[in-house]
Amino acid sequence: AVGITYAITDDFSVGYNVSTSDLGGATVDQEATGISASYTSGGVTVAGMINDVENVAFTDADDTEGYEFNISFAF
């Protein structure tokens, strides 16, 4: 697995992650990628991510995606 996050400014950052899982008896590897971003201004943070996983159960037929969007407030 490898990931990198870069702070573009003090308020805005983006990230990219990739991983591969190898199950000894499986014919295919599980591969996952993800992209994320966040913006913070004062006490408010807006963030989101998109993840894609191929061969979830180590078979060619199982692919899935996930999305998340967050807004958080600090008082």
Short mmCIF file of C-alpha atoms in Angstrom, two decimals:
data_model
loop_
_atom_site.label_atom_id
_atom_site.label_comp_id
_atom_site.label_asym_id
_atom_site.label_seq_id
_atom_site.Cartn_x
_atom_site.Cartn_y
_atom_site.Cartn_z
CA ALA A 1 0.00 0.00 0.00
CA VAL A 2 1.19 3.50 -0.83
CA GLY A 3 -0.42 6.84 -0.10
CA ILE A 4 0.46 10.49 -0.42
CA THR A 5 -1.28 13.61 0.86
CA TYR A 6 -0.27 17.09 -0.20
CA ALA A 7 -1.23 20.32 1.57
CA ILE A 8 -1.78 22.73 -1.31
CA THR A 9 -2.41 25.60 1.12
CA ASP A 10 -2.87 25.80 4.88
CA ASP A 11 -6.60 25.25 4.26
CA PHE A 12 -6.75 22.77 1.35
CA SER A 13 -5.21 19.29 0.99
CA VAL A 14 -5.60 16.37 -1.41
CA GLY A 15 -4.58 12.73 -1.13
CA TYR A 16 -4.18 9.60 -3.26
CA ASN A 17 -3.84 6.02 -2.02
CA VAL A 18 -3.36 2.67 -3.76
CA SER A 19 -3.05 -0.85 -2.37
CA THR A 20 -2.86 -4.42 -3.60
CA SER A 21 -3.67 -7.54 -1.59
CA ASP A 22 -2.41 -10.96 -2.66
CA LEU A 23 -4.20 -14.01 -1.29
CA GLY A 24 -1.99 -17.07 -1.84
CA GLY A 25 -4.62 -19.37 -3.36
CA ALA A 26 -6.53 -16.70 -5.32
CA THR A 27 -6.12 -16.26 -9.06
CA VAL A 28 -6.56 -12.45 -8.94
CA ASP A 29 -5.32 -9.75 -6.58
CA GLN A 30 -7.54 -7.27 -4.74
CA GLU A 31 -6.71 -3.72 -5.84
CA ALA A 32 -7.94 -0.54 -4.16
CA THR A 33 -7.50 3.14 -5.01
CA GLY A 34 -8.76 6.25 -3.27
CA ILE A 35 -8.77 10.00 -3.73
CA SER A 36 -9.60 12.46 -0.95
CA ALA A 37 -9.73 16.22 -0.44
CA SER A 38 -10.47 18.54 2.46
CA TYR A 39 -10.88 22.26 3.00
CA THR A 40 -10.80 23.94 6.41
CA SER A 41 -11.80 27.52 7.13
CA GLY A 42 -11.99 28.63 10.75
CA GLY A 43 -13.94 25.94 12.60
CA VAL A 44 -15.57 24.41 9.50
CA THR A 45 -14.12 21.49 7.53
CA VAL A 46 -15.55 20.18 4.26
CA ALA A 47 -14.09 16.87 3.10
CA GLY A 48 -14.80 14.09 0.65
CA MET A 49 -13.38 10.87 -0.71
CA ILE A 50 -13.91 8.38 -3.51
CA ASN A 51 -12.70 4.78 -3.20
CA ASP A 52 -12.72 1.96 -5.75
CA VAL A 53 -11.98 -1.68 -4.89
CA GLU A 54 -11.59 -4.30 -7.61
CA ASN A 55 -11.83 -8.05 -6.95
CA VAL A 56 -13.24 -7.55 -3.43
CA ALA A 57 -13.55 -11.29 -2.72
CA PHE A 58 -10.51 -12.09 -4.86
CA THR A 59 -12.75 -12.91 -7.84
CA ASP A 60 -13.19 -11.02 -11.10
CA ALA A 61 -16.91 -10.46 -10.47
CA ASP A 62 -16.71 -8.39 -7.26
CA ASP A 63 -15.97 -4.68 -7.74
CA THR A 64 -17.30 -1.88 -5.53
CA GLU A 65 -17.08 1.87 -5.09
CA GLY A 66 -17.60 4.10 -2.08
CA TYR A 67 -18.18 7.81 -1.73
CA GLU A 68 -18.20 10.00 1.36
CA PHE A 69 -18.88 13.69 1.97
CA ASN A 70 -18.39 15.31 5.39
CA ILE A 71 -19.01 18.71 6.90
CA SER A 72 -17.82 19.23 10.46
CA PHE A 73 -18.03 22.18 12.80
CA ALA A 74 -15.73 22.92 15.74
CA PHE A 75 -17.03 25.28 18.41
#
